[in-house]
Coordinates of C-alpha atoms in Angstrom, one line a residue:
Chain B
M1 CA 15.8 21.1 -22.3
R2 CA 17.0 17.6 -22.2
D3 CA 14.7 14.7 -21.4
A4 CA 14.1 13.8 -17.8
Y5 CA 13.5 10.1 -16.8
I6 CA 11.6 9.7 -13.6
L7 CA 11.3 6.4 -11.7
G8 CA 7.8 6.2 -10.1
I9 CA 6.9 3.9 -7.2
E10 CA 3.3 3.3 -6.1
T11 CA 2.2 1.1 -3.1
S12 CA -1.0 2.8 -1.8
C13 CA -3.3 -0.2 -2.0
D14 CA -3.1 -3.6 -3.4
E15 CA -0.8 -3.2 -6.4
T16 CA 3.0 -3.0 -6.1
A17 CA 3.9 -0.8 -9.1
A18 CA 7.0 0.9 -10.6
A19 CA 7.4 2.7 -13.9
V20 CA 9.8 4.9 -15.8
V21 CA 8.3 7.9 -17.6
R22 CA 10.2 10.3 -19.9
S23 CA 9.5 14.0 -19.3
G24 CA 5.9 13.4 -18.2
E25 CA 4.8 12.4 -21.7
Q26 CA 6.1 8.9 -22.6
V27 CA 5.7 5.7 -20.6
V28 CA 9.0 3.9 -21.0
S29 CA 8.1 1.0 -18.7
N30 CA 5.1 0.2 -16.5
V31 CA 5.2 -2.8 -14.2
V32 CA 2.3 -3.7 -11.9
A33 CA 2.4 -6.7 -9.6
S34 CA -1.3 -7.4 -8.7
Q35 CA -2.2 -9.0 -5.4
I36 CA -5.7 -10.1 -6.5
A37 CA -4.9 -13.7 -5.7
T38 CA -3.9 -12.8 -2.2
H39 CA -7.1 -10.9 -1.4
W40 CA -9.4 -13.0 -3.5
P41 CA -10.4 -15.4 -0.7
Y42 CA -11.4 -12.4 1.5
G43 CA -13.5 -10.6 -1.1
G44 CA -11.7 -7.4 -0.5
V45 CA -8.3 -5.9 0.2
V46 CA -6.8 -7.0 3.5
P47 CA -4.5 -4.1 4.5
E48 CA -1.9 -6.2 6.5
L49 CA -1.6 -8.7 3.7
A50 CA -1.2 -6.0 1.2
S51 CA 1.6 -4.4 3.2
R52 CA 3.4 -7.8 3.5
E53 CA 3.1 -8.4 -0.3
H54 CA 4.5 -4.9 -1.0
L55 CA 7.6 -5.6 1.1
R56 CA 8.2 -8.9 -0.8
A57 CA 7.5 -7.4 -4.3
I58 CA 9.0 -4.0 -4.2
V59 CA 12.6 -4.9 -5.2
P60 CA 11.8 -7.2 -8.1
V61 CA 9.1 -4.8 -9.4
V62 CA 11.4 -1.8 -9.4
R63 CA 14.2 -3.7 -10.9
R64 CA 12.0 -4.9 -13.7
A65 CA 10.7 -1.4 -14.4
L66 CA 14.3 -0.2 -14.8
E67 CA 15.3 -3.1 -16.9
E68 CA 12.4 -2.8 -19.3
A69 CA 13.1 0.9 -19.6
G70 CA 16.8 0.3 -20.3
Q71 CA 17.6 2.4 -17.3
T72 CA 19.5 1.9 -14.0
Y73 CA 19.1 3.4 -10.5
Q74 CA 22.1 5.6 -11.4
S75 CA 20.7 6.8 -14.8
V76 CA 17.3 8.1 -13.8
D77 CA 17.0 11.8 -13.0
A78 CA 14.6 11.6 -10.1
L79 CA 12.5 9.3 -8.0
A80 CA 8.8 9.8 -7.3
V81 CA 6.6 8.0 -4.8
T82 CA 3.0 8.0 -3.7
Q83 CA 2.7 9.7 -0.3
G84 CA -1.0 9.2 0.1
P85 CA -3.9 8.8 0.3
G86 CA -4.1 5.1 0.8
L87 CA -3.5 2.3 3.3
A88 CA -1.0 3.6 5.8
G89 CA 1.0 0.4 6.1
A90 CA 1.1 -0.1 2.4
L91 CA 2.2 3.5 1.6
L92 CA 5.0 3.2 4.1
V93 CA 6.7 0.4 2.2
G94 CA 7.0 2.5 -0.9
V95 CA 7.9 5.7 0.9
S96 CA 10.6 4.1 3.0
Y97 CA 12.0 2.3 0.0
A98 CA 12.0 5.3 -2.2
K99 CA 13.6 7.5 0.5
A100 CA 16.4 5.1 1.0
L101 CA 17.0 4.9 -2.7
A102 CA 17.0 8.7 -3.1
F103 CA 19.4 9.1 -0.1
A104 CA 21.8 6.3 -1.4
L105 CA 21.7 7.8 -4.9
D106 CA 21.8 11.5 -3.9
K107 CA 18.9 12.0 -6.3
P108 CA 15.8 14.2 -5.9
L109 CA 12.7 12.5 -4.4
I110 CA 9.3 13.8 -5.4
A111 CA 6.2 13.1 -3.3
V112 CA 3.0 12.6 -5.3
N113 CA -0.6 12.5 -4.2
H114 CA -2.2 9.3 -5.6
L115 CA -5.3 11.2 -6.8
E116 CA -3.2 13.7 -8.6
G117 CA -1.5 10.7 -10.2
H118 CA -4.9 9.4 -11.6
I119 CA -5.5 12.9 -13.1
H120 CA -2.1 12.9 -14.7
A121 CA -2.6 9.4 -16.1
V122 CA -5.1 11.1 -18.5
L123 CA -2.7 13.9 -19.5
L124 CA 0.2 11.5 -19.9
E125 CA -1.7 9.5 -22.5
E126 CA -3.1 12.5 -24.3
K127 CA 0.5 13.9 -24.6
Q128 CA 1.7 10.5 -25.8
K129 CA -1.0 10.6 -28.5
G130 CA 0.2 14.0 -29.5
N131 CA -2.7 15.9 -28.0
H132 CA -1.2 19.0 -26.3
E133 CA -4.4 20.9 -26.6
V134 CA -6.4 20.0 -23.4
R135 CA -8.4 23.0 -22.5
F136 CA -8.8 24.2 -18.9
P137 CA -10.4 24.2 -16.4
V138 CA -10.7 20.4 -16.2
L139 CA -13.3 18.6 -14.1
A140 CA -11.8 15.3 -13.1
L141 CA -13.8 12.4 -11.7
V142 CA -11.4 10.1 -9.8
V143 CA -13.4 6.9 -9.2
S144 CA -12.0 3.7 -7.9
G145 CA -12.3 1.1 -5.1
G146 CA -11.0 3.7 -2.6
H147 CA -12.1 7.1 -4.0
T148 CA -14.9 8.9 -5.6
H149 CA -13.8 12.5 -5.9
L150 CA -14.5 15.4 -8.2
Y151 CA -11.7 17.9 -8.7
L152 CA -11.5 21.1 -10.6
A153 CA -8.0 21.0 -12.0
D154 CA -6.1 23.9 -13.5
E155 CA -2.6 24.4 -14.9
Q156 CA -1.1 27.6 -13.5
E157 CA 2.3 29.1 -14.1
R158 CA 3.7 27.6 -10.8
G159 CA 2.2 24.2 -11.3
W160 CA -1.1 22.5 -10.9
T161 CA -4.0 23.5 -8.6
Y162 CA -6.8 21.3 -7.5
E163 CA -10.1 22.1 -5.9
N164 CA -12.2 19.3 -4.4
V165 CA -15.8 20.0 -5.5
G166 CA -17.4 16.7 -4.5
Q167 CA -16.8 13.4 -3.0
T168 CA -18.5 10.3 -1.7
R169 CA -20.1 10.7 1.7
D170 CA -19.7 6.9 2.5
D171 CA -18.6 4.1 0.2
A172 CA -16.5 4.7 -2.9
A173 CA -18.1 3.6 -6.2
G174 CA -15.7 0.8 -6.7
E175 CA -16.3 -0.4 -3.1
A176 CA -20.0 -0.7 -4.0
F177 CA -19.1 -2.9 -6.9
D178 CA -16.9 -5.1 -4.7
K179 CA -19.6 -5.3 -1.9
V180 CA -22.4 -6.2 -4.3
A181 CA -20.2 -8.8 -6.0
K182 CA -19.5 -10.2 -2.5
L183 CA -23.3 -10.2 -1.6
L184 CA -24.0 -12.1 -4.8
A185 CA -20.9 -14.4 -4.6
L186 CA -19.5 -13.2 -7.9
G187 CA -15.8 -13.2 -6.9
Y188 CA -13.3 -10.4 -6.4
P189 CA -12.6 -7.7 -7.6
G190 CA -16.3 -6.9 -8.3
G191 CA -15.9 -4.2 -10.9
P192 CA -14.5 -6.3 -13.9
V193 CA -16.8 -9.3 -13.2
I194 CA -20.0 -7.1 -12.9
D195 CA -19.0 -5.2 -16.0
K196 CA -18.9 -8.5 -18.0
L197 CA -22.0 -10.1 -16.4
A198 CA -24.1 -6.9 -16.9
R199 CA -23.9 -7.3 -20.7
H200 CA -26.0 -10.4 -20.3
G201 CA -28.8 -9.0 -18.1
N202 CA -31.7 -6.6 -18.5
R203 CA -30.7 -3.1 -17.3
E204 CA -34.3 -2.1 -16.8
A205 CA -35.3 -5.1 -14.7
V206 CA -34.8 -3.5 -11.2
N207 CA -35.3 0.1 -10.5
F208 CA -32.8 1.6 -8.0
P209 CA -33.7 5.2 -7.2
P210 CA -30.8 7.7 -7.2
A211 CA -29.2 8.5 -3.9
H212 CA -30.5 11.8 -2.5
I213 CA -27.8 13.7 -0.7
K214 CA -29.2 15.6 2.1
G215 CA -27.8 18.8 3.6
R216 CA -26.0 21.8 2.4
P217 CA -22.7 21.8 0.6
R218 CA -19.7 21.5 2.9
P219 CA -18.0 24.8 3.6
G220 CA -15.5 25.9 1.0
R221 CA -16.3 23.1 -1.4
G222 CA -18.2 23.2 -4.6
R223 CA -19.1 26.8 -4.2
R224 CA -16.4 28.7 -6.0
R225 CA -18.2 29.2 -9.2
V226 CA -21.6 27.9 -8.1
G227 CA -22.7 31.2 -6.7
A228 CA -25.1 32.0 -3.9
D229 CA -28.2 31.5 -6.1
T230 CA -27.9 27.7 -5.8
P231 CA -28.6 26.9 -2.2
G232 CA -28.2 23.3 -1.3
M233 CA -26.2 22.6 -4.4
T234 CA -23.8 19.7 -3.9
F235 CA -21.8 17.4 -6.1
D236 CA -21.3 14.7 -3.4
F237 CA -22.0 11.0 -4.0
S238 CA -23.4 8.3 -1.8
Y239 CA -23.2 4.5 -2.5
S240 CA -24.0 2.7 0.7
G241 CA -27.7 2.9 0.1
I242 CA -27.6 1.0 -3.2
K243 CA -25.7 -1.8 -1.6
T244 CA -28.5 -2.1 1.0
A245 CA -31.1 -2.0 -1.7
V246 CA -29.4 -4.9 -3.5
L247 CA -29.3 -6.8 -0.2
R248 CA -33.0 -6.1 0.3
Y249 CA -33.8 -7.3 -3.2
I250 CA -31.8 -10.5 -2.6
E251 CA -33.8 -11.2 0.6
T252 CA -37.3 -10.4 -0.7
H253 CA -36.7 -12.4 -3.9
N254 CA -35.3 -15.4 -2.0
M255 CA -32.0 -15.4 -3.9
H256 CA -29.9 -16.8 -1.0
P257 CA -30.0 -20.5 -2.0
A258 CA -28.7 -19.8 -5.5
I259 CA -26.1 -17.5 -4.1
E260 CA -24.9 -20.1 -1.6
Q261 CA -24.7 -22.7 -4.4
R262 CA -22.6 -20.3 -6.4
R263 CA -20.4 -19.5 -3.4
R264 CA -19.6 -23.2 -3.0
A265 CA -18.9 -23.7 -6.7
L266 CA -16.6 -20.7 -6.8
A267 CA -14.7 -21.7 -3.7
E268 CA -13.6 -24.8 -5.6
M269 CA -12.3 -22.8 -8.6
Q270 CA -9.0 -21.0 -8.5
S271 CA -9.5 -17.3 -9.5
P272 CA -12.3 -18.1 -12.0
K273 CA -12.7 -15.9 -15.1
A274 CA -15.9 -14.0 -15.7
D275 CA -17.1 -16.6 -18.3
G276 CA -16.9 -19.3 -15.5
V277 CA -18.9 -17.0 -13.2
L278 CA -21.5 -16.3 -16.0
K279 CA -22.3 -20.0 -16.2
L280 CA -23.2 -20.0 -12.5
C281 CA -25.6 -17.1 -12.8
D282 CA -29.4 -17.3 -13.5
R283 CA -31.5 -14.7 -15.3
Q284 CA -32.6 -13.0 -12.1
T285 CA -28.9 -12.5 -10.9
L286 CA -27.8 -11.2 -14.3
D287 CA -30.8 -8.7 -14.4
L288 CA -30.0 -7.5 -10.9
V289 CA -26.3 -7.0 -11.8
A290 CA -27.2 -5.2 -15.0
S291 CA -29.7 -2.9 -13.2
F292 CA -27.2 -2.2 -10.4
Q293 CA -24.5 -1.2 -12.9
R294 CA -26.9 1.0 -14.8
A295 CA -27.9 2.8 -11.6
M296 CA -24.2 3.3 -10.6
V297 CA -23.3 4.6 -14.1
G298 CA -26.3 6.8 -14.2
D299 CA -25.5 8.4 -10.9
L300 CA -21.8 8.9 -11.6
V301 CA -22.4 10.4 -15.1
G302 CA -25.4 12.5 -14.0
K303 CA -23.7 14.1 -11.0
T304 CA -20.5 14.7 -12.9
L305 CA -22.2 16.3 -15.9
N306 CA -24.3 18.4 -13.6
A307 CA -21.2 19.6 -11.8
A308 CA -19.5 20.3 -15.2
G309 CA -22.4 22.4 -16.3
E310 CA -22.6 24.4 -13.0
L311 CA -18.9 24.9 -12.8
D312 CA -18.6 25.8 -16.6
V313 CA -15.6 23.6 -17.2
A314 CA -13.9 23.1 -20.6
T315 CA -12.9 19.4 -20.3
L316 CA -13.9 16.2 -18.5
F317 CA -11.4 13.6 -17.2
I318 CA -12.7 10.3 -16.0
T319 CA -10.0 8.3 -14.3
G320 CA -9.4 5.6 -11.6
G321 CA -10.1 1.8 -11.6
V322 CA -13.9 2.3 -12.2
A323 CA -13.1 4.3 -15.3
A324 CA -12.2 1.0 -16.9
N325 CA -15.9 0.0 -16.7
S326 CA -17.2 -0.2 -20.3
E327 CA -20.7 1.0 -19.6
L328 CA -19.4 4.0 -17.7
R329 CA -17.1 4.9 -20.6
A330 CA -19.8 4.6 -23.2
A331 CA -22.2 6.6 -21.1
F332 CA -19.7 9.4 -20.5
E333 CA -18.7 9.5 -24.1
R334 CA -22.4 9.8 -25.2
E335 CA -23.5 12.3 -22.6
A336 CA -20.4 14.5 -22.7
A337 CA -20.7 14.7 -26.5
M338 CA -24.3 15.8 -26.1
A339 CA -23.1 18.5 -23.7
G340 CA -20.4 19.5 -26.1
L341 CA -17.6 18.6 -23.7
P342 CA -14.4 16.7 -24.6
A343 CA -14.1 13.7 -22.2
Y344 CA -10.8 11.9 -21.8
F345 CA -10.1 8.5 -20.2
P346 CA -6.8 6.7 -19.6
S347 CA -6.3 3.4 -21.3
R348 CA -7.4 0.5 -19.1
P349 CA -3.8 -0.3 -17.9
L350 CA -3.5 3.3 -16.7
S351 CA -7.0 3.5 -15.2
T352 CA -6.2 1.1 -12.4
D353 CA -3.4 1.9 -9.9
N354 CA 0.0 2.1 -11.6
A355 CA 3.3 4.0 -11.1
A356 CA 3.5 5.6 -14.6
M357 CA 0.9 8.1 -13.4
I358 CA 3.0 8.9 -10.3
A359 CA 6.1 9.5 -12.4
A360 CA 4.0 11.6 -14.8
A361 CA 2.5 13.7 -12.0
A362 CA 6.0 14.2 -10.6
Y363 CA 7.3 15.8 -13.8
P364 CA 5.9 19.4 -13.2
K365 CA 7.2 19.2 -9.7
F366 CA 10.6 18.1 -11.0
L367 CA 10.7 21.2 -13.3
A368 CA 9.7 23.4 -10.3
R369 CA 12.3 21.7 -8.1
D370 CA 9.5 20.9 -5.7
F371 CA 11.4 18.0 -3.9
A372 CA 10.6 16.1 -0.8
G373 CA 12.9 16.1 2.2
L374 CA 14.3 12.9 3.7
E375 CA 11.8 13.4 6.6
L376 CA 8.9 12.6 4.2
S377 CA 6.4 10.2 5.6
A378 CA 3.2 8.5 4.3
E379 CA -0.1 10.2 4.9
A380 CA -3.1 7.9 4.7
S381 CA -5.6 10.8 4.4
L382 CA -3.5 13.2 2.3
P383 CA -5.8 15.8 0.8
L384 CA -5.2 17.0 -2.8
K385 CA -4.8 20.8 -3.0
Chain V
M1 CA 34.1 -3.4 8.7
L2 CA 31.6 -0.6 9.1
I3 CA 28.1 -1.8 10.1
L4 CA 24.8 0.1 10.1
A5 CA 22.2 -1.6 12.3
I6 CA 18.5 -0.8 12.5
D7 CA 15.9 -1.9 15.0
T8 CA 12.3 -0.7 14.2
S9 CA 10.6 -3.7 15.8
W10 CA 9.1 -2.1 18.9
K11 CA 7.6 1.1 20.3
H12 CA 11.0 2.7 20.4
G13 CA 13.4 2.3 17.5
S14 CA 17.2 2.7 17.3
L15 CA 20.0 2.7 14.9
A16 CA 23.7 2.1 15.5
L17 CA 26.9 2.6 13.5
A18 CA 29.7 0.3 14.5
R19 CA 33.1 -0.8 13.4
G20 CA 34.5 -4.2 14.0
D21 CA 36.0 -7.5 12.8
A22 CA 36.3 -11.1 14.1
R23 CA 38.0 -9.9 17.3
S24 CA 36.9 -6.3 17.9
F25 CA 33.7 -4.2 18.1
E26 CA 33.6 -0.5 18.5
L27 CA 30.3 1.3 18.8
L28 CA 30.6 4.6 16.9
E29 CA 27.1 6.2 17.0
T30 CA 23.7 5.4 18.3
A31 CA 20.4 7.2 17.8
S32 CA 16.9 6.6 19.0
L33 CA 13.8 6.7 16.7
T34 CA 10.5 8.0 18.1
G35 CA 7.6 5.6 18.1
G36 CA 5.1 6.4 15.3
A37 CA 7.8 8.5 13.4
F38 CA 10.2 5.7 12.3
S39 CA 9.6 6.5 8.6
A40 CA 10.1 10.2 9.0
E41 CA 13.2 9.9 11.2
L42 CA 15.1 6.8 10.0
V43 CA 16.9 8.1 6.9
P44 CA 17.6 11.6 8.3
Q45 CA 19.1 9.9 11.4
I46 CA 21.3 7.6 9.3
A47 CA 22.5 10.6 7.4
A48 CA 23.2 12.5 10.7
A49 CA 25.1 9.6 12.3
L50 CA 27.3 9.2 9.2
A51 CA 27.9 13.0 9.1
R52 CA 28.9 13.1 12.8
R53 CA 31.7 10.6 12.0
N54 CA 32.7 12.2 8.7
L55 CA 31.7 9.0 7.0
C56 CA 30.0 8.6 3.7
K57 CA 27.3 6.0 3.0
Q58 CA 29.5 4.3 0.4
E59 CA 31.8 3.3 3.3
I60 CA 29.2 1.1 4.9
D61 CA 30.3 -2.5 4.6
G62 CA 27.2 -4.3 5.8
F63 CA 23.7 -3.8 7.2
A64 CA 22.1 -5.5 10.2
A65 CA 18.4 -5.3 10.7
V66 CA 15.9 -6.7 13.2
S67 CA 13.5 -8.7 11.2
G68 CA 11.0 -9.5 14.0
P69 CA 8.9 -10.4 15.8
G70 CA 7.3 -7.1 16.7
S71 CA 5.4 -4.2 15.2
F72 CA 4.4 -5.2 11.7
T73 CA 4.5 -1.7 10.3
G74 CA 7.6 -0.8 12.2
L75 CA 9.5 -3.8 10.9
R76 CA 8.5 -3.0 7.3
V77 CA 9.7 0.6 7.6
G78 CA 13.1 -0.6 8.6
L79 CA 13.4 -3.4 6.2
A80 CA 12.1 -1.4 3.2
A81 CA 14.8 1.2 3.9
V82 CA 17.5 -1.5 4.1
K83 CA 16.3 -2.9 0.8
G84 CA 16.6 0.6 -0.8
L85 CA 20.0 1.3 0.6
V86 CA 21.4 -2.1 -0.4
E87 CA 19.9 -1.9 -3.9
V88 CA 22.2 1.1 -4.5
L89 CA 25.1 0.5 -2.2
G90 CA 25.3 -3.2 -2.8
K91 CA 26.5 -4.6 0.6
P92 CA 25.5 -7.7 2.5
I93 CA 22.5 -7.8 4.9
A94 CA 22.2 -9.8 8.1
T95 CA 18.9 -10.2 9.8
V96 CA 18.5 -10.6 13.6
S97 CA 15.5 -11.9 15.5
V98 CA 14.7 -10.2 18.7
L99 CA 14.4 -13.6 20.3
E100 CA 17.8 -14.6 19.0
A101 CA 19.3 -11.4 20.3
L102 CA 17.7 -12.1 23.7
A103 CA 19.2 -15.6 23.8
I104 CA 22.7 -14.3 23.0
A105 CA 22.4 -11.5 25.5
S106 CA 21.4 -13.9 28.2
A107 CA 24.9 -15.5 28.1
V108 CA 23.3 -18.8 29.1
N109 CA 25.2 -22.0 28.4
G110 CA 23.0 -24.6 26.8
R111 CA 19.3 -24.4 25.9
V112 CA 17.6 -21.1 26.5
F113 CA 14.0 -20.1 26.0
A114 CA 13.6 -16.5 24.8
A115 CA 10.2 -15.0 25.3
L116 CA 8.6 -11.7 24.4
D117 CA 5.2 -10.3 25.4
A118 CA 3.2 -10.4 22.1
Q119 CA 0.2 -8.5 23.6
R120 CA -3.4 -9.9 23.4
G121 CA -2.5 -12.5 26.1
E122 CA 0.1 -14.1 23.8
V123 CA 3.9 -14.7 23.9
F124 CA 6.5 -15.0 21.2
L125 CA 8.8 -17.9 22.0
G126 CA 12.1 -19.0 20.6
Q127 CA 14.5 -21.9 21.7
Y128 CA 18.2 -21.4 21.1
T129 CA 21.6 -22.6 22.1
V130 CA 24.4 -20.1 22.1
D131 CA 27.8 -21.1 20.7
V132 CA 30.3 -19.6 23.2
E133 CA 33.0 -19.5 20.5
T134 CA 31.1 -17.6 17.8
L135 CA 28.6 -15.9 20.1
L136 CA 26.0 -16.8 17.6
A137 CA 22.8 -18.6 18.5
R138 CA 21.4 -21.7 16.8
S139 CA 17.7 -22.0 16.6
L140 CA 16.4 -25.4 18.0
E141 CA 12.8 -24.9 17.0
Q142 CA 10.9 -22.5 14.8
E143 CA 9.9 -19.3 16.7
S144 CA 6.2 -19.5 17.6
L145 CA 3.3 -17.5 19.0
L146 CA 1.7 -19.1 22.0
G147 CA -1.1 -18.4 24.5
R148 CA 0.0 -18.0 28.1
E149 CA -1.1 -21.5 29.1
A150 CA 0.6 -23.0 26.0
L151 CA 3.8 -21.2 27.0
L152 CA 3.8 -22.8 30.4
A153 CA 3.1 -26.2 28.8
A154 CA 6.0 -25.7 26.4
L155 CA 8.6 -24.9 29.1
P156 CA 10.3 -28.0 30.5
A157 CA 11.0 -28.2 34.3
R158 CA 13.9 -25.9 35.2
A159 CA 14.0 -24.3 31.8
T160 CA 16.0 -21.1 31.5
V161 CA 13.8 -18.3 30.3
V162 CA 15.1 -14.9 29.1
T163 CA 12.8 -12.0 28.7
P164 CA 12.6 -8.3 28.9
D165 CA 9.0 -8.3 29.9
A166 CA 7.6 -8.2 33.5
S167 CA 4.4 -9.9 32.3
I168 CA 6.3 -13.0 31.2
A169 CA 8.5 -13.0 34.3
D170 CA 5.4 -13.0 36.5
L171 CA 4.1 -15.9 34.5
A172 CA 7.3 -18.0 34.2
L173 CA 8.7 -17.5 37.7
P174 CA 6.0 -19.4 39.6
A175 CA 6.4 -22.2 37.1
G176 CA 9.8 -23.1 38.5
T177 CA 11.9 -21.7 35.7
T178 CA 15.3 -20.1 35.9
L179 CA 14.6 -16.5 34.9
R180 CA 16.9 -14.0 33.3
R181 CA 15.3 -10.6 33.1
I182 CA 17.3 -8.4 30.8
E183 CA 16.7 -5.2 28.8
R184 CA 15.3 -5.6 25.3
P185 CA 18.2 -5.6 22.9
G186 CA 18.3 -2.7 20.4
A187 CA 20.4 -1.6 17.5
E188 CA 23.8 -2.0 19.3
A189 CA 23.1 -5.7 20.0
T190 CA 21.8 -6.0 16.4
A191 CA 25.1 -4.5 15.1
R192 CA 27.2 -6.9 17.2
I193 CA 25.3 -10.0 16.0
G194 CA 24.9 -8.7 12.5
L195 CA 28.7 -8.2 12.2
R196 CA 29.4 -11.8 13.3
K197 CA 26.7 -13.1 10.9
I198 CA 28.1 -11.2 8.0
L199 CA 31.6 -12.5 8.8
A200 CA 30.1 -16.0 9.0
G201 CA 28.4 -15.5 5.6
Q202 CA 24.9 -15.7 7.1
T203 CA 23.4 -13.0 4.9
V204 CA 20.3 -12.3 2.8
S205 CA 19.9 -10.4 -0.5
A206 CA 17.8 -7.3 -0.8
D207 CA 15.0 -9.0 -2.8
A208 CA 14.8 -11.9 -0.4
L209 CA 14.9 -9.8 2.8
D210 CA 11.5 -10.2 4.6
A211 CA 10.1 -9.7 8.0
N212 CA 9.9 -12.5 10.5
Y213 CA 6.3 -11.8 11.6
V214 CA 5.7 -15.0 13.5
R215 CA 2.1 -13.8 14.0
R216 CA -0.3 -14.2 11.0
S217 CA -2.5 -11.2 10.0
D218 CA -5.8 -10.8 11.7
A219 CA -7.6 -11.5 8.4
E220 CA -6.0 -15.0 8.3
I221 CA -6.8 -15.6 12.0
F222 CA -10.3 -14.2 12.2
S223 CA -11.8 -13.9 8.8
K224 CA -14.1 -16.5 7.4
P225 CA -12.8 -16.6 3.9
G226 CA -15.6 -16.0 1.4
F227 CA -16.4 -13.6 -1.4

């Protein structure tokens, strides 16, 4: 079969992205226009501003992805777009644009679930490296600013199947990083800056107890292979408590004056780098940051490996923006090796939101001729099934 | 010249397919778009309108789109679609402001104040003069968002106000203005104005096409920036 070039478009949150991927296994171009500078003053993504930026950026970003791939609108075989989940207004820009392109070109349009995209980012890169031997079933942890989900993924004859076996009950893990960075005035986004600062602190300084998830497993989730002999078993996450614990620590240790001083210093800098932030942090702050990250990593790794054991999976995927965290990667590599499980991560550019993963996830649907109609719309809470 | 016009700025959207030149205008097709379903309905309705007239999309000579002010998300659905169509079909785009369309539809000679209820006790206001020869409006001042009191302060004595909204009529009438209450213009008016703008060379490229929000985002208005 001849190669198929798919143009992917992704606008689910704060990155306007377009990419061309060949036959689901080679990234030909991958363009991401980040909006960090737009959202930086607010310490988090502002949905309306994100949507406005997408509308301005979508044409130049898609043009660049085509140019860098040596392709044109006319030469690609299909278009793929993120349908959800994500910010409704942001998703709608990509969906409306992609639908109009597909209609004008008379080319097939493929709707892709953003979470499925993150899972396929791992497969795409493994195939690119020549590894076609990923064993199934796979347990995929999709962990980012908007998501903390565990999926059992399997490749069937008629395409991919996904079963959600765990998710956060409140904040996403990446959201906790952002919120703690905001509490401590470390800048935005919180994940990369905390990752860098944590290397300079004592990880054992502050003890954050793990979140205890109360209640029984949600019906129909996490029970397929768990069996009835494990009542109360759940693979859910919870990260709102640790944020409150950090706040309490700040208050009881009188850290506010130092934080306010740093906030003022950062306000005068334009998008400061982590090294600049490091100079504004005292020992106590660095220790708190390192301890917070250790607790987050410990919880994510512990719960995921526990689920992997209970569900008897063959392979682990760790993907999404938080998968770029260096301590998380090291911990997963170490712990998964001890458990005898192969663990795969995307490279850092494909960990965060991008459109190559959308074009890659579209490829099996392209082969199955699973195309979207022109009545396609965005779905902010689209489940992955 | 075959024009496709799109208005997704308000609760109810519409599209129009029209043919015309400097002297003539013929409305070929109109279709309404259900509020909340613009994204799902827009492209299928465009396809259906073309099909009813046995036209193909490559025959469209220009696009006209309402760029605002109005529903932020609605505007983006329409404008993103126009960008996608024009990237492939490569035809000119004319944008039309709802306030500009109101001013033109008012047929007032001289300065006219076009006003729209912007919700939250606020009003979108534009000041235009309409050229009776070209039937195009010239903006006298940048369109703005005003509180109700500020609107009254901005209107000179005996100003002519055009609006589709009862709330603004109730506010402006006791202030001694000359009031023209007309229906909110939709895709047909957008097609008429867009055609004249394209003929006059007042067009925008697909990458530069943007919404005319007039109102800033809530984050910019209410948030205390800080990280």
